[in-house]
Short mmCIF file of C-alpha atoms in Angstrom, two decimals:
data_model
loop_
_atom_site.label_atom_id
_atom_site.label_comp_id
_atom_site.label_asym_id
_atom_site.label_seq_id
_atom_site.Cartn_x
_atom_site.Cartn_y
_atom_site.Cartn_z
CA UNK Q 1 163.64 34.87 147.89
CA UNK Q 2 161.52 38.21 148.66
CA UNK Q 3 159.26 38.08 151.63
CA UNK Q 4 157.11 41.14 152.72
CA UNK Q 5 155.58 40.54 156.29
CA UNK Q 6 152.76 42.74 157.62
CA UNK Q 7 154.31 45.94 156.32
CA UNK Q 8 152.57 49.31 157.28
CA UNK Q 9 153.76 52.63 155.47
CA UNK Q 10 152.66 55.97 156.07
CA UNK Q 11 153.76 59.33 154.71
CA UNK Q 12 153.15 61.67 157.84
CA UNK Q 13 149.50 61.21 158.81
CA UNK Q 14 148.54 59.57 155.66
CA UNK Q 15 148.49 55.75 155.93
CA UNK Q 16 149.35 54.25 152.56
CA UNK Q 17 149.91 50.59 153.12
CA UNK Q 18 148.04 48.48 155.60
CA UNK Q 19 149.44 45.06 156.84
CA UNK Q 20 150.71 44.14 153.45
CA UNK Q 21 152.31 40.48 153.15
CA UNK Q 22 153.36 38.76 150.02
CA UNK Q 23 156.32 36.72 148.85
CA UNK Q 24 158.13 36.06 145.57
CA UNK Q 25 159.93 32.64 145.14
CA UNK Q 26 163.23 32.12 143.48
CA UNK Q 27 162.66 32.12 139.56
CA UNK Q 28 159.15 33.26 139.85
CA UNK Q 29 157.22 35.99 137.88
CA UNK Q 30 154.84 37.59 140.28
CA UNK Q 31 152.53 40.44 139.68
CA UNK Q 32 151.18 43.09 142.07
CA UNK Q 33 147.98 44.39 140.45
CA UNK Q 34 145.95 47.42 141.47
CA UNK Q 35 144.54 50.70 140.23
CA UNK Q 36 146.19 54.16 140.60
CA UNK Q 37 146.81 55.06 144.10
CA UNK Q 38 146.54 51.53 145.50
CA UNK Q 39 149.94 51.75 146.96
CA UNK Q 40 151.91 49.75 144.47
CA UNK Q 41 154.77 52.17 143.90
CA UNK Q 42 154.95 52.86 147.59
CA UNK Q 43 155.57 49.15 148.12
CA UNK Q 44 158.22 48.90 145.58
CA UNK Q 45 159.88 51.96 147.02
CA UNK Q 46 159.84 50.39 150.54
CA UNK Q 47 161.67 47.42 149.07
CA UNK Q 48 164.15 49.69 147.37
CA UNK Q 49 164.79 51.44 150.54
CA UNK Q 50 163.62 55.03 149.44
CA UNK Q 51 161.25 54.86 152.47
CA UNK Q 52 161.09 52.56 155.31
CA UNK Q 53 157.84 50.88 156.69
CA UNK Q 54 156.65 51.98 160.16
CA UNK Q 55 155.91 48.36 160.89
CA UNK Q 56 156.57 44.98 159.49
CA UNK Q 57 159.51 43.49 157.81
CA UNK Q 58 161.04 42.99 154.35
CA UNK Q 59 163.30 40.01 153.86
CA UNK Q 60 165.52 39.34 150.74
CA UNK Q 61 167.40 36.05 150.54
CA UNK Q 62 166.95 35.43 154.12
CA UNK Q 63 168.20 38.88 155.07
CA UNK Q 64 166.34 41.58 156.78
CA UNK Q 65 166.53 44.63 154.57
CA UNK Q 66 163.69 46.72 156.09
CA UNK Q 67 166.05 49.48 157.44
CA UNK Q 68 168.81 49.04 154.62
CA UNK Q 69 169.32 52.57 153.00
CA UNK Q 70 168.33 52.75 149.36
CA UNK Q 71 171.72 53.20 147.80
CA UNK Q 72 172.76 49.81 149.35
CA UNK Q 73 169.86 47.82 147.79
CA UNK Q 74 171.23 47.28 144.21
CA UNK Q 75 174.38 45.70 145.54
CA UNK Q 76 172.22 43.04 147.22
CA UNK Q 77 170.82 41.91 143.87
CA UNK Q 78 167.65 43.95 143.57
CA UNK Q 79 167.02 46.20 140.51
CA UNK Q 80 164.22 48.56 140.24
CA UNK Q 81 162.86 49.83 137.02
CA UNK Q 82 160.81 52.70 138.11
CA UNK Q 83 157.51 54.17 137.03
CA UNK Q 84 158.00 56.83 134.34
CA UNK Q 85 161.45 55.26 133.50
CA UNK Q 86 163.33 58.06 135.35
CA UNK Q 87 166.21 57.90 132.85
CA UNK Q 88 168.95 60.52 132.99
CA UNK Q 89 167.86 62.65 129.96
CA UNK Q 90 171.04 64.51 129.69
CA UNK Q 91 173.41 61.59 129.63
CA UNK Q 92 173.87 59.30 126.62
CA UNK Q 93 172.19 55.99 126.18
CA UNK Q 94 175.42 54.28 126.90
CA UNK Q 95 176.01 56.28 130.13
CA UNK Q 96 172.50 55.56 131.34
CA UNK Q 97 173.31 51.68 130.95
CA UNK Q 98 176.79 52.13 132.62
CA UNK Q 99 175.38 53.61 135.63
CA UNK Q 100 173.14 50.61 136.19
CA UNK Q 101 176.20 48.69 137.09
CA UNK Q 102 177.89 50.72 139.86
CA UNK Q 103 178.02 47.95 142.31
CA UNK Q 104 181.51 46.29 142.30
CA UNK Q 105 180.43 42.83 140.95
CA UNK Q 106 178.30 44.39 138.19
CA UNK Q 107 181.08 46.85 137.54
CA UNK Q 108 183.54 44.00 136.83
CA UNK Q 109 181.35 42.49 134.16
CA UNK Q 110 180.11 45.77 132.74
CA UNK Q 111 181.66 45.36 129.32
CA UNK Q 112 179.97 41.78 128.91
CA UNK Q 113 176.59 42.89 130.27
CA UNK Q 114 176.52 45.93 128.12
CA UNK Q 115 177.02 43.45 124.97
CA UNK Q 116 174.19 41.25 126.32
CA UNK Q 117 171.86 44.23 126.67
CA UNK Q 118 172.70 45.38 123.29
CA UNK Q 119 171.79 41.85 121.81
CA UNK Q 120 168.45 42.12 123.67
CA UNK Q 121 167.82 45.65 122.34
CA UNK Q 122 169.76 46.31 119.05
CA UNK Q 123 168.22 49.75 118.77
CA UNK Q 124 170.00 50.76 121.93
CA UNK Q 125 173.40 49.89 120.34
CA UNK Q 126 172.50 51.90 117.37
CA UNK Q 127 171.66 54.93 119.35
CA UNK Q 128 174.25 54.40 122.24
CA UNK Q 129 175.82 57.96 121.87
CA UNK Q 130 172.51 59.77 121.68
CA UNK Q 131 171.03 61.63 124.72
CA UNK Q 132 168.53 59.46 126.48
CA UNK Q 133 166.05 62.41 126.35
CA UNK Q 134 165.87 62.17 122.59
CA UNK Q 135 164.61 58.56 122.54
CA UNK Q 136 160.96 57.66 121.75
CA UNK Q 137 158.85 56.35 124.62
CA UNK Q 138 159.21 52.75 123.63
CA UNK Q 139 162.97 53.14 123.26
CA UNK Q 140 163.15 54.77 126.68
CA UNK Q 141 161.32 52.00 128.18
CA UNK Q 142 163.72 49.39 126.80
CA UNK Q 143 166.63 51.63 128.10
CA UNK Q 144 165.11 51.69 131.52
CA UNK Q 145 164.85 47.92 131.44
CA UNK Q 146 168.33 47.58 130.02
CA UNK Q 147 169.65 49.81 132.78
CA UNK Q 148 167.96 47.59 135.33
CA UNK Q 149 169.59 44.43 133.84
CA UNK Q 150 172.97 46.10 133.87
CA UNK Q 151 173.06 45.51 137.66
CA UNK Q 152 172.97 41.78 137.05
CA UNK Q 153 170.07 41.42 139.53
CA UNK Q 154 168.65 38.35 141.01
CA UNK Q 155 165.32 40.08 141.54
CA UNK Q 156 164.17 42.82 138.94
CA UNK Q 157 161.08 44.95 139.94
CA UNK Q 158 159.20 46.69 137.16
CA UNK Q 159 156.78 49.62 138.05
CA UNK Q 160 154.03 50.02 135.45
CA UNK Q 161 156.26 49.24 132.29
CA UNK Q 162 153.50 49.51 129.96
CA UNK Q 163 152.66 53.09 131.03
CA UNK Q 164 152.40 55.42 128.07
CA UNK Q 165 153.24 52.77 125.41
CA UNK Q 166 151.29 52.01 122.25
CA UNK Q 167 149.21 48.67 122.55
CA UNK Q 168 151.41 46.81 120.15
CA UNK Q 169 154.46 47.69 122.28
CA UNK Q 170 152.67 46.78 125.60
CA UNK Q 171 152.29 43.31 124.23
CA UNK Q 172 155.90 43.14 123.12
CA UNK Q 173 156.99 44.55 126.60
CA UNK Q 174 155.27 41.91 128.52
CA UNK Q 175 156.67 39.20 126.38
CA UNK Q 176 160.18 40.65 127.00
CA UNK Q 177 159.62 40.53 130.77
CA UNK Q 178 158.66 37.02 130.35
CA UNK Q 179 161.80 36.20 128.38
CA UNK Q 180 163.93 37.95 131.07
CA UNK Q 181 162.23 35.84 133.62
CA UNK Q 182 162.93 32.64 131.74
CA UNK Q 183 166.63 33.57 131.84
CA UNK Q 184 166.55 32.82 135.47
CA UNK Q 185 165.81 36.31 136.90
CA UNK Q 186 163.13 36.66 139.34
CA UNK Q 187 160.58 39.22 138.55
CA UNK Q 188 158.17 41.26 140.49
CA UNK Q 189 155.97 43.10 138.20
CA UNK Q 190 153.60 45.99 139.20
CA UNK Q 191 150.69 46.78 136.83
CA UNK Q 192 147.22 48.06 136.26
CA UNK Q 193 147.02 46.13 132.96
CA UNK Q 194 145.33 43.10 134.58
CA UNK Q 195 144.41 41.17 131.66
CA UNK Q 196 147.75 41.14 129.80
CA UNK Q 197 149.73 40.58 133.10
CA UNK Q 198 147.77 37.63 134.01
CA UNK Q 199 148.66 35.84 130.61
CA UNK Q 200 152.33 35.95 131.35
CA UNK Q 201 152.79 35.91 135.28
CA UNK Q 202 152.88 32.86 137.57
CA UNK Q 203 151.09 34.34 140.57
CA UNK Q 204 149.63 37.73 141.24
CA UNK Q 205 148.32 39.82 144.43
CA UNK Q 206 145.82 42.28 143.95
CA UNK Q 207 146.09 45.44 146.05
CA UNK Q 208 143.33 47.88 146.79
CA UNK Q 209 143.59 51.01 149.05
CA UNK Q 210 146.89 49.75 150.55
CA UNK Q 211 145.62 46.25 151.36
CA UNK Q 212 146.12 42.87 149.65
CA UNK Q 213 142.70 41.70 148.88
CA UNK Q 214 143.15 38.75 146.56
CA UNK Q 215 145.93 36.47 145.68
CA UNK Q 216 146.45 33.35 143.78
CA UNK Q 217 147.94 31.58 140.64
CA UNK Q 218 147.27 33.53 137.49
CA UNK Q 219 144.85 30.89 135.88
CA UNK Q 220 142.81 30.88 138.94
CA UNK Q 221 142.66 34.71 139.03
CA UNK Q 222 141.60 34.85 135.43
CA UNK Q 223 138.36 32.91 136.27
CA UNK Q 224 137.72 34.72 139.52
CA UNK Q 225 134.36 36.42 139.55
CA UNK Q 226 135.61 39.51 141.38
CA UNK Q 227 138.49 40.02 139.00
CA UNK Q 228 136.23 39.56 136.06
CA UNK Q 229 133.69 41.91 137.40
CA UNK Q 230 136.13 44.69 138.80
CA UNK Q 231 139.10 44.69 136.62
CA UNK Q 232 138.26 42.80 133.34
CA UNK Q 233 134.87 44.16 132.81
CA UNK Q 234 133.30 40.93 131.44
CA UNK Y 1 193.39 100.22 118.41
CA UNK Y 2 196.04 98.32 120.54
CA UNK Y 3 194.13 99.69 123.61
CA UNK Y 4 191.01 97.96 122.73
CA UNK Y 5 193.08 94.82 122.04
CA UNK Y 6 194.89 94.89 125.30
CA UNK Y 7 191.54 95.67 127.11
CA UNK Y 8 189.90 92.62 125.36
CA UNK Y 9 192.85 90.26 126.14
CA UNK Y 10 192.98 91.23 129.80
CA UNK Y 11 189.28 90.87 130.08
CA UNK Y 12 189.49 87.41 128.56
CA UNK Y 13 192.02 86.41 130.84
CA UNK Y 14 190.29 87.62 133.92
CA UNK Y 15 187.11 86.02 132.77
CA UNK Y 16 188.84 82.76 132.66
CA UNK Y 17 189.61 82.96 136.45
CA UNK Y 18 186.10 84.30 137.17
CA UNK Y 19 184.67 81.29 135.25
CA UNK Y 20 186.66 78.87 137.57
CA UNK Y 21 184.86 80.48 140.54
CA UNK Y 22 181.61 80.20 138.72
CA UNK Y 23 181.92 76.64 137.67
CA UNK Y 24 182.33 75.63 141.23
CA UNK Y 25 179.01 77.47 141.94
CA UNK Y 26 177.25 75.88 138.97
CA UNK Y 27 178.29 72.49 140.10
CA UNK Y 28 176.82 72.97 143.51
CA UNK Y 29 173.70 74.57 141.92
CA UNK Y 30 173.27 71.62 139.53
CA UNK Y 31 173.34 68.95 142.18
CA UNK Y 32 171.84 70.71 145.23
CA UNK Y 33 169.29 72.90 143.44
CA UNK Y 34 170.37 75.90 145.67
CA UNK Y 35 172.17 78.98 145.06
CA UNK Y 36 175.25 78.92 147.27
CA UNK Y 37 175.40 82.44 148.66
CA UNK Y 38 178.43 81.52 150.66
CA UNK Y 39 180.37 80.90 147.47
CA UNK Y 40 182.26 84.05 147.58
CA UNK Y 41 183.15 83.87 151.17
CA UNK Y 42 184.63 80.33 150.35
CA UNK Y 43 186.70 82.17 147.70
CA UNK Y 44 187.81 84.53 150.28
CA UNK Y 45 188.81 81.95 152.74
CA UNK Y 46 190.70 80.14 150.20
CA UNK Y 47 192.54 83.47 149.24
CA UNK Y 48 193.37 83.90 152.99
CA UNK Y 49 194.81 80.36 153.11
CA UNK Y 50 197.07 81.03 150.15
CA UNK Y 51 197.98 84.30 151.53
CA UNK Y 52 199.09 82.60 154.96
CA UNK Y 53 201.04 80.08 152.96
CA UNK Y 54 202.76 82.94 151.17
CA UNK Y 55 203.50 85.11 154.20
CA UNK Y 56 204.44 82.54 156.76
CA UNK Y 57 206.30 79.94 154.80
CA UNK Y 58 206.99 81.74 151.55
CA UNK Y 59 204.99 79.22 149.50
CA UNK Y 60 204.46 80.58 145.90
CA UNK Y 61 200.73 81.26 145.53
CA UNK Y 62 200.44 78.87 142.50
CA UNK Y 63 201.64 76.03 144.98
CA UNK Y 64 199.70 77.32 147.96
CA UNK Y 65 196.70 77.09 145.86
CA UNK Y 66 196.79 73.32 146.07
CA UNK Y 67 197.01 73.57 150.04
CA UNK Y 68 194.09 76.07 149.87
CA UNK Y 69 192.06 73.84 147.51
CA UNK Y 70 192.51 70.79 149.73
CA UNK Y 71 191.43 72.62 152.93
CA UNK Y 72 188.46 74.19 151.14
CA UNK Y 73 187.45 70.93 149.89
CA UNK Y 74 187.35 69.51 153.38
CA UNK Y 75 185.62 72.64 154.70
CA UNK Y 76 182.98 72.50 151.90
CA UNK Y 77 182.22 68.78 152.47
CA UNK Y 78 181.84 69.49 156.09
CA UNK Y 79 179.42 72.24 155.58
CA UNK Y 80 177.30 70.03 153.20
CA UNK Y 81 177.45 66.99 155.46
CA UNK Y 82 176.76 68.78 158.90
CA UNK Y 83 174.83 71.84 157.97
CA UNK Y 84 173.04 71.68 154.40
CA UNK Y 85 172.17 68.07 154.41
CA UNK Y 86 170.67 68.21 157.77
CA UNK Y 87 168.28 70.89 156.57
CA UNK Y 88 167.18 68.71 153.52
CA UNK Y 89 165.95 66.22 156.09
CA UNK Y 90 163.67 68.44 158.22
CA UNK Y 91 160.55 70.00 157.13
CA UNK Y 92 160.95 73.73 156.98
CA UNK Y 93 158.56 76.68 156.98
CA UNK Y 94 160.43 78.16 154.08
CA UNK Y 95 161.62 76.16 151.20
CA UNK Y 96 164.52 78.49 150.74
CA UNK Y 97 165.94 77.77 154.13
CA UNK Y 98 168.96 76.06 152.68
CA UNK Y 99 169.75 79.35 150.74
CA UNK Y 100 169.22 81.36 153.95
CA UNK Y 101 171.64 79.04 155.68
CA UNK Y 102 174.20 79.70 153.05
CA UNK Y 103 173.90 83.60 153.92
CA UNK Y 104 174.51 82.78 157.48
CA UNK Y 105 177.56 80.57 156.66
CA UNK Y 106 178.93 83.39 154.59
CA UNK Y 107 178.52 85.94 157.42
CA UNK Y 108 180.10 83.62 159.82
CA UNK Y 109 183.10 82.91 157.62
CA UNK Y 110 183.52 86.70 156.85
CA UNK Y 111 183.41 87.68 160.44
CA UNK Y 112 185.71 85.06 161.77
CA UNK Y 113 188.21 86.06 159.06
CA UNK Y 114 187.72 89.64 160.15
CA UNK Y 115 188.33 88.46 163.81
CA UNK Y 116 191.75 86.96 162.97
CA UNK Y 117 193.07 89.14 160.28
CA UNK Y 118 191.24 92.56 160.92
CA UNK Y 119 189.76 94.50 157.96
CA UNK Y 120 193.14 95.62 156.63
CA UNK Y 121 193.93 95.30 152.86
CA UNK Y 122 196.42 92.71 152.26
CA UNK Y 123 198.34 91.74 149.15
CA UNK Y 124 200.95 89.29 148.05
CA UNK Y 125 203.87 90.61 145.95
CA UNK Y 126 205.80 88.02 144.22
CA UNK Y 127 208.60 88.83 141.70
CA UNK Y 128 206.17 88.48 138.85
CA UNK Y 129 203.22 90.41 140.20
CA UNK Y 130 203.74 93.32 137.92
CA UNK Y 131 205.40 91.70 135.13
CA UNK Y 132 204.05 92.01 131.73
CA UNK Y 133 204.99 90.74 128.27
CA UNK Y 134 204.35 92.44 124.94
CA UNK Y 135 202.31 91.05 122.17
CA UNK Y 136 203.11 93.61 119.39
CA UNK Y 137 202.17 96.95 121.11
CA UNK Y 138 199.86 95.28 123.61
CA UNK Y 139 201.18 94.57 127.06
CA UNK Y 140 199.85 91.47 128.64
CA UNK Y 141 200.09 90.65 132.38
CA UNK Y 142 202.06 87.56 133.27
CA UNK Y 143 200.15 86.52 136.42
CA UNK Y 144 196.96 86.85 134.53
CA UNK Y 145 198.09 84.69 131.81
CA UNK Y 146 199.41 82.03 134.14
CA UNK Y 147 196.11 82.24 136.07
CA UNK Y 148 193.96 81.80 132.91
CA UNK Y 149 196.02 78.95 131.81
CA UNK Y 150 195.76 77.19 135.07
CA UNK Y 151 191.98 77.98 135.29
CA UNK Y 152 191.59 76.44 131.84
CA UNK Y 153 193.55 73.33 132.80
CA UNK Y 154 191.24 72.79 135.82
CA UNK Y 155 188.22 73.44 133.74
CA UNK Y 156 189.18 70.71 131.34
CA UNK Y 157 190.20 68.38 134.25
CA UNK Y 158 186.71 68.77 135.77
CA UNK Y 159 185.11 68.06 132.41
CA UNK Y 160 187.15 64.83 132.13
CA UNK Y 161 186.35 63.94 135.70
CA UNK Y 162 182.65 64.37 135.17
CA UNK Y 163 182.41 62.68 131.69
CA UNK Y 164 185.01 59.84 132.21
CA UNK Y 165 184.81 58.45 135.70
CA UNK Y 166 182.06 56.60 137.53
CA UNK Y 167 182.12 59.15 140.33
CA UNK Y 168 181.71 62.01 137.75
CA UNK Y 169 178.78 60.06 136.27
CA UNK Y 170 177.01 59.71 139.58
CA UNK Y 171 177.46 63.53 140.24
CA UNK Y 172 175.71 64.14 136.87
CA UNK Y 173 173.00 61.53 137.58
CA UNK Y 174 172.32 63.09 140.93
CA UNK Y 175 171.90 66.55 139.55
CA UNK Y 176 169.45 65.15 136.90
CA UNK Y 177 167.20 62.84 138.93
CA UNK Y 178 168.18 62.39 142.68
CA UNK Y 179 165.65 59.51 143.27
CA UNK Y 180 166.71 57.71 140.11
CA UNK Y 181 170.28 57.94 141.28
CA UNK Y 182 169.38 56.23 144.50
CA UNK Y 183 167.73 53.41 142.48
CA UNK Y 184 171.17 53.01 140.68
CA UNK Y 185 172.87 52.58 144.02
CA UNK Y 186 174.25 56.09 144.29
CA UNK Y 187 174.99 57.19 147.94
CA UNK Y 188 173.48 60.64 147.27
CA UNK Y 189 174.53 62.33 150.58
CA UNK Y 190 178.08 61.26 149.74
CA UNK Y 191 177.85 62.57 146.31
CA UNK Y 192 176.42 65.92 147.55
CA UNK Y 193 179.46 66.13 150.05
CA UNK Y 194 181.91 65.52 147.32
CA UNK Y 195 180.20 68.06 145.01
CA UNK Y 196 180.26 70.82 147.58
CA UNK Y 197 183.74 69.92 148.36
CA UNK Y 198 184.71 70.12 144.80
CA UNK Y 199 182.93 73.41 144.21
CA UNK Y 200 184.65 74.95 147.19
CA UNK Y 201 187.99 73.70 145.98
CA UNK Y 202 187.30 75.42 142.73
CA UNK Y 203 186.40 78.65 144.55
CA UNK Y 204 189.71 78.43 146.37
CA UNK Y 205 191.62 77.89 143.12
CA UNK Y 206 189.87 80.81 141.48
CA UNK Y 207 190.46 83.08 144.44
CA UNK Y 208 194.21 81.97 144.65
CA UNK Y 209 194.77 82.69 141.07
CA UNK Y 210 193.36 86.16 141.51
CA UNK Y 211 195.30 86.91 144.52
CA UNK Y 212 198.45 88.34 142.83
CA UNK Y 213 196.03 90.93 141.23
CA UNK Y 214 193.39 91.74 143.92
CA UNK Y 215 193.68 93.32 147.32
CA UNK Y 216 192.47 90.96 150.04
CA UNK Y 217 189.99 91.82 152.76
CA UNK Y 218 187.35 89.96 154.44
CA UNK Y 219 184.51 91.48 152.48
CA UNK Y 220 185.93 90.71 149.22
CA UNK Y 221 183.82 87.55 149.39
CA UNK Y 222 180.53 89.32 148.63
CA UNK Y 223 181.82 90.73 145.52
CA UNK Y 224 182.79 87.18 144.35
CA UNK Y 225 179.37 85.81 145.30
CA UNK Y 226 177.80 88.52 143.04
CA UNK Y 227 180.12 87.94 140.16
CA UNK Y 228 179.68 84.02 140.46
CA UNK Y 229 175.97 84.58 140.59
CA UNK Y 230 176.03 86.95 137.45
CA UNK Y 231 178.17 84.46 135.44
CA UNK Y 232 175.84 81.56 136.56
CA UNK Y 233 172.71 83.44 135.21
CA UNK Y 234 174.51 84.52 132.16
CA UNK Y 235 175.54 80.90 131.31
CA UNK Y 236 172.37 79.37 132.23
CA UNK Y 237 172.37 77.43 135.50
CA UNK Y 238 174.05 74.16 135.98
CA UNK Y 239 176.10 74.18 132.87
CA UNK Y 240 179.89 74.03 132.81
CA UNK Y 241 180.34 75.41 129.33
CA UNK Y 242 177.74 78.19 130.03
CA UNK Y 243 179.68 79.16 133.11
CA UNK Y 244 182.88 79.40 131.07
CA UNK Y 245 181.10 81.66 128.42
CA UNK Y 246 179.45 83.70 131.16
CA UNK Y 247 182.82 84.15 132.94
CA UNK Y 248 184.54 85.34 129.67
CA UNK Y 249 181.64 87.70 129.00
CA UNK Y 250 181.77 89.23 132.50
CA UNK Y 251 185.51 89.55 132.35
CA UNK Y 252 185.48 91.40 129.07
CA UNK Y 253 182.67 93.64 130.10
CA UNK Y 254 184.47 94.63 133.24
CA UNK Y 255 187.67 95.15 131.42
CA UNK Y 256 185.99 97.42 128.70
CA UNK Y 257 184.33 99.37 131.59
CA UNK Y 258 187.64 99.73 133.40
CA UNK Y 259 189.40 101.06 130.39
CA UNK Y 260 186.60 103.24 128.85
CA UNK Y 261 184.54 104.54 131.78
CA UNK Y 262 186.53 104.32 134.93
CA UNK Y 263 188.37 101.85 136.88
CA UNK Y 264 186.08 102.43 139.82
CA UNK Y 265 183.03 101.47 137.90
CA UNK Y 266 184.25 98.17 136.41
CA UNK Y 267 181.84 96.22 138.71
CA UNK Y 268 178.93 98.39 137.89
CA UNK Y 269 179.35 97.47 134.19
CA UNK Y 270 179.16 93.88 135.21
CA UNK Y 271 175.89 94.57 136.95
CA UNK Y 272 174.50 96.34 134.14
CA UNK Y 273 175.23 93.34 131.82
CA UNK Y 274 173.45 91.29 134.36
CA UNK Y 275 170.32 93.32 134.35
CA UNK Y 276 170.14 93.36 130.49
CA UNK Y 277 170.63 89.74 130.51
CA UNK Y 278 167.89 89.20 133.01
CA UNK Y 279 165.53 91.53 131.08
CA UNK Y 280 166.23 90.38 127.53
CA UNK Y 281 167.73 86.88 127.77
CA UNK Y 282 166.36 85.35 130.99
CA UNK Y 283 167.60 81.99 129.83
CA UNK Y 284 171.17 83.14 129.64
CA UNK Y 285 173.52 82.56 126.64
CA UNK Y 286 171.93 79.10 126.13
CA UNK Y 287 168.71 80.77 124.91
CA UNK Y 288 170.69 82.07 121.94
CA UNK Y 289 171.95 78.74 121.03
CA UNK Y 290 168.58 77.00 121.26
CA UNK Y 291 166.95 79.46 118.83
#
């Protein structure tokens, strides 16, 4: 469904991504793992069209989207739940959800999707008229995910959804992402939280200093010596 | 006593029209994060358009206002699209280069208008320009009242537009977090064009409403830039309700100054209020509410 081929990205003279290739199949839950500054967010922003690779190609559903401008990406069926949530703090919870469904097909089903998101996150229904900035961290993360789902995406990308959440909530968050995937939505999950992610995802790629250094099924990676040494510390 | 009442009322009415101009500036400031120092020049151009409609085709200023708003919407969008947005894309030596650009635009607009119309003072005299009605012993100017009512209607319509429509929502979203708006599929450069267009149309509306009461000459724009800037600071940047309050405050302050000090010093009173606010209430009127 999503195919990234030999992508290079640089900001000015600073080369961030080197020859990155990976793919996400229809219905899969794939993780992109790596430490801070490995280039994970840059990768997602390249898919979202906020920046464009200097070299290489990004393909979605057989269509080359390498040069498609950012505002046209959601209408293709890709939703991005950004790092740090990036909600609109001075808009209500409901408005934050509504703005997730700007593309015409999502706009048409706005009411039904809103009800669906409210059943997934009852707390958002309760607080729908509150400003998003007044929610707690966990609630804000739910709102960010709900906002992504409002686009009725075929592929949803999560950028560090566990960031800043209490350990109990982190577990809940990953379970939720798994549930979303089981409803038939393809997921690309970017995380540093290696252990817990490998427990929920199908496959994973490990990215270090802008290069993919390792990939495989999650069960395989959990037993990989390098992963154990460097990321799991066992 | 009725002199004070009359002064307060006319200040209030004047302030409503000032607020309309300032709301345009606030809108642009909120989305673009720049002070539009060409705002007064846009007001001035809007006034000239309404003036021409009146002189050449005898169109009532309140009808000419709509022509002026439409033209200024187009002018503002074009300025945004072809000048300001282009500067966003290039690396600059000064981060303020967009603001400097608006100064340049202001000068060009002013001098072009001077070239066409010369520096003469112009005015429109309609049948109702000097009309007043009496509230008890207080006389209230008719064009000021009409202008105030229209300004409030426009302000309310803008409020509805920003809060009830998808396009309005995308404008607010872009003001709060530009990148996040792109993630949502908002075409940010289109939104900024529309915002600058709307801000300019509001400038034209405010100017046109003031036309029956003000002399018109090319440099009047600088006066309005200053007023809009003062109001925006008073109201706290980027807030429509704040701009409304700031506008009323400035209008009343000027009106009091004109009555009790001297007509010639009314703008000075506004500037003194501005200095006091900067010194003692740097967050604007908002900082009173938050405490």
